[in-house]
XYZ file of N, CA and C in Angstrom:
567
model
N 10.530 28.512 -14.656
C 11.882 28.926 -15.000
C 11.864 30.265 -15.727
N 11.001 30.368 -16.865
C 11.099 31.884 -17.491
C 10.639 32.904 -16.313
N 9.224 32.441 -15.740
C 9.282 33.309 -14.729
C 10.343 34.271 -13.892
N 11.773 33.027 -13.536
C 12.487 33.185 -12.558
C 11.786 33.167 -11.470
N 11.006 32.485 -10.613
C 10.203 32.009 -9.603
C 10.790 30.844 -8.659
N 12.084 30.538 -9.418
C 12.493 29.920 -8.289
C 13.984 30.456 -8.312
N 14.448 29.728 -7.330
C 16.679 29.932 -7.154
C 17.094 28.601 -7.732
N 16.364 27.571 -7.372
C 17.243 26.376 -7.866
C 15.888 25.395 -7.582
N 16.350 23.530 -7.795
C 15.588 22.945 -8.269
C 16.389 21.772 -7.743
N 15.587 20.970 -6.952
C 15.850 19.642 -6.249
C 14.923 18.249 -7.022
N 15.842 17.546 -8.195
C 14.746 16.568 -8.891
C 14.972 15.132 -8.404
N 13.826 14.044 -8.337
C 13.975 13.290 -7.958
C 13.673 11.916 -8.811
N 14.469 11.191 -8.878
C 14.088 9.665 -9.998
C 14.624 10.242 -10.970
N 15.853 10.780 -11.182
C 16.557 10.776 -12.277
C 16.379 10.001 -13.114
N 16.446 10.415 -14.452
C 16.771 8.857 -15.914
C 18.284 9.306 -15.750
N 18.925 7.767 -16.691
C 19.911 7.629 -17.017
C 20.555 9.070 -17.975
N 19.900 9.603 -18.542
C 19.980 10.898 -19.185
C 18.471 11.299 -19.200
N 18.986 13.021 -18.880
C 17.135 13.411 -17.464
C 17.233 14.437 -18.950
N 16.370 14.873 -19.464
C 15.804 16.219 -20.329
C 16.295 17.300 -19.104
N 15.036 17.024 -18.188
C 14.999 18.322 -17.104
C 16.475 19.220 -16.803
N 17.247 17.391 -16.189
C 18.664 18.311 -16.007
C 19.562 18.618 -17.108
N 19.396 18.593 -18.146
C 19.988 19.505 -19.012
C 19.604 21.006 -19.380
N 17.734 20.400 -19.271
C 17.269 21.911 -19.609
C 18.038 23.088 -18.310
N 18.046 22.298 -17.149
C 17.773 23.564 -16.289
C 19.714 23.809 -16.324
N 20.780 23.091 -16.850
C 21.778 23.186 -16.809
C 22.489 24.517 -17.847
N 21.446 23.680 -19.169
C 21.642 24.930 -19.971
C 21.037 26.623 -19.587
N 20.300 26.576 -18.691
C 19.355 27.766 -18.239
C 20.290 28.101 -16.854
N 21.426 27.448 -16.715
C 22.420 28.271 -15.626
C 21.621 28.078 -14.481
N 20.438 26.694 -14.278
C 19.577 26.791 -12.808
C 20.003 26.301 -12.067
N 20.475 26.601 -10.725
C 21.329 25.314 -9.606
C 20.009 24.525 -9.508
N 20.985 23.264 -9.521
C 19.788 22.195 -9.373
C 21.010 20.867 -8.432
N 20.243 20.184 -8.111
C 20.555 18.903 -7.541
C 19.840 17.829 -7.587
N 20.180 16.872 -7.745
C 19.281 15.426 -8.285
C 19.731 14.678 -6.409
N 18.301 13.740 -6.673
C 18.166 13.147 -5.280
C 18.309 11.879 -6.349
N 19.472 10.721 -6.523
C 19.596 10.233 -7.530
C 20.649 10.832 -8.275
N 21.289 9.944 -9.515
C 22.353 10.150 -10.119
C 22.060 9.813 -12.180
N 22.315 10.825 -12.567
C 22.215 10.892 -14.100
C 23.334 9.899 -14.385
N 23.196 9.186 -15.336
C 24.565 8.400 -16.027
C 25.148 9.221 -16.766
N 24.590 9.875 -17.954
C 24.669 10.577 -19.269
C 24.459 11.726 -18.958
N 24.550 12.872 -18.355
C 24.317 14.146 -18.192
C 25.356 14.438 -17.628
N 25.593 15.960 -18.353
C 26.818 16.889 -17.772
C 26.707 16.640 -15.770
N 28.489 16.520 -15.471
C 28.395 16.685 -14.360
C 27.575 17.854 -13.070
N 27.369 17.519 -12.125
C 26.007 18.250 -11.288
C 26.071 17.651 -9.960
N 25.449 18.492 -8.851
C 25.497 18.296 -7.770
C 24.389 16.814 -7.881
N 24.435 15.815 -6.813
C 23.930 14.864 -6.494
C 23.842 14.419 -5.291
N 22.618 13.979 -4.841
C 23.024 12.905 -3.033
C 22.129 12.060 -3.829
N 22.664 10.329 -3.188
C 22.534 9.268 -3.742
C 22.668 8.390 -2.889
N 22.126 7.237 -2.874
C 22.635 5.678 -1.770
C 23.727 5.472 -2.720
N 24.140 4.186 -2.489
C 25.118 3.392 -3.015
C 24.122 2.209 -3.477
N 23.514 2.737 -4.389
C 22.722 1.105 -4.913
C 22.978 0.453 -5.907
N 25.072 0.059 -5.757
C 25.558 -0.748 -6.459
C 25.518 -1.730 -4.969
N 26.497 -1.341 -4.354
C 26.729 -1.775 -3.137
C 25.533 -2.673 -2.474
N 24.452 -1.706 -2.105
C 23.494 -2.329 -1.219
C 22.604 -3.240 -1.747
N 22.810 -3.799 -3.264
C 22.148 -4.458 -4.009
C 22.999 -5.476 -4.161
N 24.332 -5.840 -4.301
C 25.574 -6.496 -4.347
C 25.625 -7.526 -2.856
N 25.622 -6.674 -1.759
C 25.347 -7.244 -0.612
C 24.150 -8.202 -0.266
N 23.004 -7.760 -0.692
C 21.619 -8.510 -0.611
C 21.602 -10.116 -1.272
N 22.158 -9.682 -2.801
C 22.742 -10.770 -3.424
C 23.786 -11.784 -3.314
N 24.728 -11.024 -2.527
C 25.454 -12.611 -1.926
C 25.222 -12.766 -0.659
N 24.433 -12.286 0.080
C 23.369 -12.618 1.149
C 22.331 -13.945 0.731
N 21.784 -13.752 -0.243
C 21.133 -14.953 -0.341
C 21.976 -15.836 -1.239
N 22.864 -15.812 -1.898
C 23.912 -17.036 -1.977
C 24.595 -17.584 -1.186
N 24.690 -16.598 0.072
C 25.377 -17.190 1.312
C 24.430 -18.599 2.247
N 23.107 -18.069 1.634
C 22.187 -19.226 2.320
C 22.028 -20.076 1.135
N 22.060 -20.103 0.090
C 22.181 -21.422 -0.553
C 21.736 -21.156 -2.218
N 21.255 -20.280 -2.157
C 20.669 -19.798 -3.508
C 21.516 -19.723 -5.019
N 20.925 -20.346 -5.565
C 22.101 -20.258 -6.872
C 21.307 -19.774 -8.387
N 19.916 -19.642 -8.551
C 19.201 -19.972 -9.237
C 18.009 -18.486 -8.666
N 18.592 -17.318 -8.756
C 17.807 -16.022 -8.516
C 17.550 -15.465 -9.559
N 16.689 -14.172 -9.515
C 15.923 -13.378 -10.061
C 15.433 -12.411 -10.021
N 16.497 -10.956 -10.641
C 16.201 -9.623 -10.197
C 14.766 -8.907 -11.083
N 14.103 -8.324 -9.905
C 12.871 -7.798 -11.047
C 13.343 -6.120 -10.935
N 13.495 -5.391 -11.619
C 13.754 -4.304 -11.725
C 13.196 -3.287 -12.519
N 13.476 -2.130 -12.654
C 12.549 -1.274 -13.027
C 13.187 -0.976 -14.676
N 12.297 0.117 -15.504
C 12.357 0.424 -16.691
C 14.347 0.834 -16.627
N 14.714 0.494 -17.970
C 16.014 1.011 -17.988
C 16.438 2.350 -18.472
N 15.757 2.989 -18.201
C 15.748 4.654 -18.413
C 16.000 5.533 -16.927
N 15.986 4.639 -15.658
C 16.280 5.104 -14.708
C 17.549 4.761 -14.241
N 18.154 5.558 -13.880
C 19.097 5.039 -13.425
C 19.912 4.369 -11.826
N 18.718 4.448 -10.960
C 18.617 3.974 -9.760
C 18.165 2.389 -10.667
N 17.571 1.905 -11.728
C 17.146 0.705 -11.772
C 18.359 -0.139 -12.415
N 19.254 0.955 -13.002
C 20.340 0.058 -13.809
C 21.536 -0.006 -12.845
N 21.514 1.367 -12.036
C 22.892 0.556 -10.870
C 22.193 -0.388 -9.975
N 21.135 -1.096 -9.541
C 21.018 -1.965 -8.527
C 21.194 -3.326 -9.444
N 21.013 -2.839 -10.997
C 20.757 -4.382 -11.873
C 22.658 -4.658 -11.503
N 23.733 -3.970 -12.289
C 25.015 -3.559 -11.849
C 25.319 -4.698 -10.306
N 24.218 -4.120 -9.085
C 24.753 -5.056 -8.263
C 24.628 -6.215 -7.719
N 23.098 -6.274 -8.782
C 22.596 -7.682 -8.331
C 24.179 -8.518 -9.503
N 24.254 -8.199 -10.266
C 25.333 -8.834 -11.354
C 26.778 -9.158 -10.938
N 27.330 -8.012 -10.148
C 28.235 -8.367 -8.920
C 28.331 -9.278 -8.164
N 27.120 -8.750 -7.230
C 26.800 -9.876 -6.219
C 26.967 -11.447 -6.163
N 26.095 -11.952 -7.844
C 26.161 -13.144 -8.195
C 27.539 -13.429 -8.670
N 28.840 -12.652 -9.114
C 29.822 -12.558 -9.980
C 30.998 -13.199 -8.677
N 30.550 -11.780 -7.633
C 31.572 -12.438 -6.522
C 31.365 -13.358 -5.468
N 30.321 -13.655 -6.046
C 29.986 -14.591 -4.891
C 30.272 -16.305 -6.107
N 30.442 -15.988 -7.030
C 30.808 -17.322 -7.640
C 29.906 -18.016 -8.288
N 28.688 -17.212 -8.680
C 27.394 -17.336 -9.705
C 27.494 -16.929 -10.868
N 27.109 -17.497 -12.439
C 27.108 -16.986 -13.308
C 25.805 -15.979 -13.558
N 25.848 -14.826 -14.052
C 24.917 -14.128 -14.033
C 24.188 -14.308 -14.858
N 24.494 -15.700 -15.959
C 23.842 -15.538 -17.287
C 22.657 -16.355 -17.025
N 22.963 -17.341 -15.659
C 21.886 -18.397 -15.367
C 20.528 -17.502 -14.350
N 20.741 -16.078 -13.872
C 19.873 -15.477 -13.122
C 19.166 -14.672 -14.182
N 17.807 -14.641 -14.144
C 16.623 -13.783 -14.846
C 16.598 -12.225 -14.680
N 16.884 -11.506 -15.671
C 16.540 -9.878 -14.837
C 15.725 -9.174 -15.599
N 14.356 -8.773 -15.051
C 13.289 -8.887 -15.607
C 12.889 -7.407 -15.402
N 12.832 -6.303 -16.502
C 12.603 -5.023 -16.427
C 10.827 -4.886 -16.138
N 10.104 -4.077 -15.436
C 9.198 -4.250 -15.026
C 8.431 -2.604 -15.003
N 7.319 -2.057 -15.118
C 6.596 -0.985 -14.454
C 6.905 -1.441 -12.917
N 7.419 -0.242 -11.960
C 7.294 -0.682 -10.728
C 6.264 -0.360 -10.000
N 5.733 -1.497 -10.130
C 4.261 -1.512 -9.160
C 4.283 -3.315 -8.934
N 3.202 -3.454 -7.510
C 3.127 -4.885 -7.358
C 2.255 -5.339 -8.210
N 1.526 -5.281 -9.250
C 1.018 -5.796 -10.178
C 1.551 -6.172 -11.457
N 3.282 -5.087 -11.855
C 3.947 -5.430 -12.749
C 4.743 -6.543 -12.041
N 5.110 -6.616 -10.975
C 6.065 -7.429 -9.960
C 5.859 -8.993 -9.615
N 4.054 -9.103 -9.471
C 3.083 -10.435 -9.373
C 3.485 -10.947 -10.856
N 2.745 -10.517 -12.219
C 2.550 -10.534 -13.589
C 4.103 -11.711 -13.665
N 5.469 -10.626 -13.677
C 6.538 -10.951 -13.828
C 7.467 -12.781 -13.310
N 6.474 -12.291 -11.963
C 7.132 -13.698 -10.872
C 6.433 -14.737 -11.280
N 4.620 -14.467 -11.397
C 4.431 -15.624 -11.873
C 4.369 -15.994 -13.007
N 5.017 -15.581 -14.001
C 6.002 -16.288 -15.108
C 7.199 -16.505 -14.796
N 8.079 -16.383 -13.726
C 9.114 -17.246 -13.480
C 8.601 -18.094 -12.455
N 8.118 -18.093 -11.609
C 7.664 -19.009 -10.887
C 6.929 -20.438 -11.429
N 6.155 -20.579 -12.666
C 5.584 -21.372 -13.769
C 6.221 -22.376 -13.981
N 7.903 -21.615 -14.405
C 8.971 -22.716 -14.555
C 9.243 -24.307 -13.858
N 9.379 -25.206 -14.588
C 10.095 -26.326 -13.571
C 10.668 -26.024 -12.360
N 10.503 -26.927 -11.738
C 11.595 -26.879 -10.170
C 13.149 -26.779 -10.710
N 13.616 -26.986 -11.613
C 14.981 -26.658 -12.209
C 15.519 -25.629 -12.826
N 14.362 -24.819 -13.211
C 14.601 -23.343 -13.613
C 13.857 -22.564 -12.649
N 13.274 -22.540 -12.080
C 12.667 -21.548 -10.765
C 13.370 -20.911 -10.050
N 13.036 -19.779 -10.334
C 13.912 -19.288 -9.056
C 13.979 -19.367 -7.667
N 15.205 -19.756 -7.287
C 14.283 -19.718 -5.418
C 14.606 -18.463 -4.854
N 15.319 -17.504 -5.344
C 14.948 -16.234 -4.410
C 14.849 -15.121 -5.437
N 14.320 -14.411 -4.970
C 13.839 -12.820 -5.892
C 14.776 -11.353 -5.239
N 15.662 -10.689 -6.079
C 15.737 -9.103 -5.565
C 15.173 -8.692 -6.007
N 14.267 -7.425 -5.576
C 13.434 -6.813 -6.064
C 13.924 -5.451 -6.046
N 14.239 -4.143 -6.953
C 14.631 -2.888 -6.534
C 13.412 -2.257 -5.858
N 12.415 -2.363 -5.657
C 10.762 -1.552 -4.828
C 10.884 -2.829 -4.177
N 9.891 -2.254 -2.388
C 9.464 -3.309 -1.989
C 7.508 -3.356 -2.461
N 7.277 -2.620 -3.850
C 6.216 -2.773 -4.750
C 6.247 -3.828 -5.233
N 7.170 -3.814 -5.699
C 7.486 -5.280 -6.519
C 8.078 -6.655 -5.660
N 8.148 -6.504 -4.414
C 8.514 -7.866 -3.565
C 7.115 -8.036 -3.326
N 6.532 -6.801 -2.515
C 5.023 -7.750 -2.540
C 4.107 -8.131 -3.929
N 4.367 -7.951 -5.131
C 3.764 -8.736 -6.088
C 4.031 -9.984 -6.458
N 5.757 -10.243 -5.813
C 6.208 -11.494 -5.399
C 5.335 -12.524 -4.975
N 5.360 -11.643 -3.790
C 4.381 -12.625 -2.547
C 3.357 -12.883 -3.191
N 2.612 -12.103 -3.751
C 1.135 -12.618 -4.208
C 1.230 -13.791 -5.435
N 2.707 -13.701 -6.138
C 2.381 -14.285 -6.997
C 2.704 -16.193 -6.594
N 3.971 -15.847 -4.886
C 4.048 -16.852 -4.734
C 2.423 -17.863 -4.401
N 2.153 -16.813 -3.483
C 0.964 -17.338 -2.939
C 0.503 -18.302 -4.277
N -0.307 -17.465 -5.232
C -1.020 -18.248 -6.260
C -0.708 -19.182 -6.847
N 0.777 -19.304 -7.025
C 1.663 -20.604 -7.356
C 1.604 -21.844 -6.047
N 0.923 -21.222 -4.817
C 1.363 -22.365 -3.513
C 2.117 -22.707 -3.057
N 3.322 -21.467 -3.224
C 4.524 -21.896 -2.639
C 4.788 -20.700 -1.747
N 4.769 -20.900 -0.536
C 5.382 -19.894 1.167
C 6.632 -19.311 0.725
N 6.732 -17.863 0.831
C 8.037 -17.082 1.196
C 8.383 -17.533 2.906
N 9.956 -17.232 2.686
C 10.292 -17.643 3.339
C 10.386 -19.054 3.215
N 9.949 -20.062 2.783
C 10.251 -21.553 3.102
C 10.563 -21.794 1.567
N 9.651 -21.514 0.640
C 9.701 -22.168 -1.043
C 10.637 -21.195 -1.516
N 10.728 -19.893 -1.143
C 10.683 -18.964 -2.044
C 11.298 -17.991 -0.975
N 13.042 -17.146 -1.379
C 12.778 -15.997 -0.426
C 13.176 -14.762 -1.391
N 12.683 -13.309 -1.176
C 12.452 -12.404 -1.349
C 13.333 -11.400 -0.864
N 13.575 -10.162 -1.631
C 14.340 -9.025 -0.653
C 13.666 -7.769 -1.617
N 13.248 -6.839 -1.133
C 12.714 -5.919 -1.369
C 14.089 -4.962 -1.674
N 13.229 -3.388 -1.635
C 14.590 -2.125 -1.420
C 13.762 -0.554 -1.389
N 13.932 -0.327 -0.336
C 13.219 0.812 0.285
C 12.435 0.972 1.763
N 12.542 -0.399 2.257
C 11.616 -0.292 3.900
C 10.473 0.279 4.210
N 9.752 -0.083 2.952
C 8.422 0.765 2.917
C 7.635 0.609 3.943
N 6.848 1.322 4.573
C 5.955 1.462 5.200
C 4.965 0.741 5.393
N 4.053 -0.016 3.688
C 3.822 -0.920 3.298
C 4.139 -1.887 3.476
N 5.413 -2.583 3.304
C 6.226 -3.631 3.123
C 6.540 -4.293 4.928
N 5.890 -3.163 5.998
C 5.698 -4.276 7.146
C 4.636 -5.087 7.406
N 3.318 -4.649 6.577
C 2.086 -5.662 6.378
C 2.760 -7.186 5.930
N 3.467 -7.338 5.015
C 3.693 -8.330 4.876
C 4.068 -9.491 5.395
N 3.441 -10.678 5.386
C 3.388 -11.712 6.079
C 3.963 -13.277 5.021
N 5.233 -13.703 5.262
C 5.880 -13.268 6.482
C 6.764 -11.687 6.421
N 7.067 -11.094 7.230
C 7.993 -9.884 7.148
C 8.640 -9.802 6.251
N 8.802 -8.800 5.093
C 9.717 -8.529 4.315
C 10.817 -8.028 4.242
N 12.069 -8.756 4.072
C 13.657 -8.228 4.459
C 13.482 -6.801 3.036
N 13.923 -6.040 3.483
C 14.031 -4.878 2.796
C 15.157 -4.075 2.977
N 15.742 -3.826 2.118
C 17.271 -2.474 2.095
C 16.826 -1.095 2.247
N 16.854 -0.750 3.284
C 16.599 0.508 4.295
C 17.369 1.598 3.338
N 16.714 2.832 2.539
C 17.316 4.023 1.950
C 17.819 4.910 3.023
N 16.909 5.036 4.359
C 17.316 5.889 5.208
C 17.327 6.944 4.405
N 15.961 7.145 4.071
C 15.595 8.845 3.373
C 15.522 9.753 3.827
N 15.284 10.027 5.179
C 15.519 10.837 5.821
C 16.706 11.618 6.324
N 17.528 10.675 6.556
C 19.143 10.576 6.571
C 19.932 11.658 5.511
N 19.279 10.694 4.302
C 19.867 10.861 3.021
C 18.944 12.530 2.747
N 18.314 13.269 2.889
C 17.502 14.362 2.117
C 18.132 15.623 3.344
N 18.485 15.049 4.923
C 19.438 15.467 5.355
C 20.645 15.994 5.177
């Protein structure tokens, strides 16, 4: 920036309030966030809707029977992790779930913070268990899986799962992992 070496500045994984985009706001730098600041002066943005597409997932699996879920989500300094929490909270709200009875479990997103997490809810009685998981990463759906595994209980049959991102990764998984498609390509379009 002192340089002047660049024209502008495309950041990505916004926090809920970013340092960066203030610094470069106060420094008059065009910038645009891939992602959305909560707390920062208004600014150009492209973004999913991951109130929406997290809202949908969630009364998706209440529509099959689920009453007793469990969002694992990321640190609350991001703000892609606090609007999907937003729609998992919806989701359960309009679909006629209390949100106070679903777990939402802030996490490092990786499948090792994601495993760690599940199998401490998974531990639980058959009366507090969750039977399905949103996950905002499909990092953290497959730590799911592993953690179902170790507990002995099958996704898909004991246990179902929804990821968010269509990772690349996330088609190894066996069985297939339902995942919420960013269409990043689309979107950076």
């Amino acid at each position: 920036l002192a340089a002047r070496m660049v024209d502008g500045v495309i950041l990505v994984r916004p926090g809920t309030f970013d340092d960066r985009v203030a610094l470069l706001q106060k420094r008059n730098m065009p910038l645009v966030t891939y992602g959305r600041t909560l707390d920062n002066a208004p600014h150009a943005w492209v973004d999913i809707d991951n109130v929406s597409a997290v809202a949908e997932a969630t009364a998706h699996l209440v529509s099959l029977g689920h009453r007793r879920m469990a969002l694992l989500t990321g640190p609350r300094n991001l703000s892609f992790a606090v609007q999907r929490q937003q729609g998992f909270e919806l989701g359960l709200r309009t679909s006629g779930v209390d949100p106070a009875t679903c777990p939402v479990v802030n996490v490092a997103l990786t499948p090792a913070a994601g495993m760690q997490a599940a199998t401490q809810l998974l531990s639980y009685g058959a009366a507090l268990r969750p039977s399905a998981f949103v996950c905002v990463t499909d990092a953290l759906a497959l730590g799911v899986y592993q953690a179902a595994e170790t507990q002995g209980l099958q996704v898909g049959h004991d246990v179902s799962v929804i990821g968010f991102g269509n990772s690349s990764t996330a088609e190894f998984a066996d069985p297939p992992l339902a995942s919420i498609d960013q269409a990043l390509s689309d979107s950076g379009r």
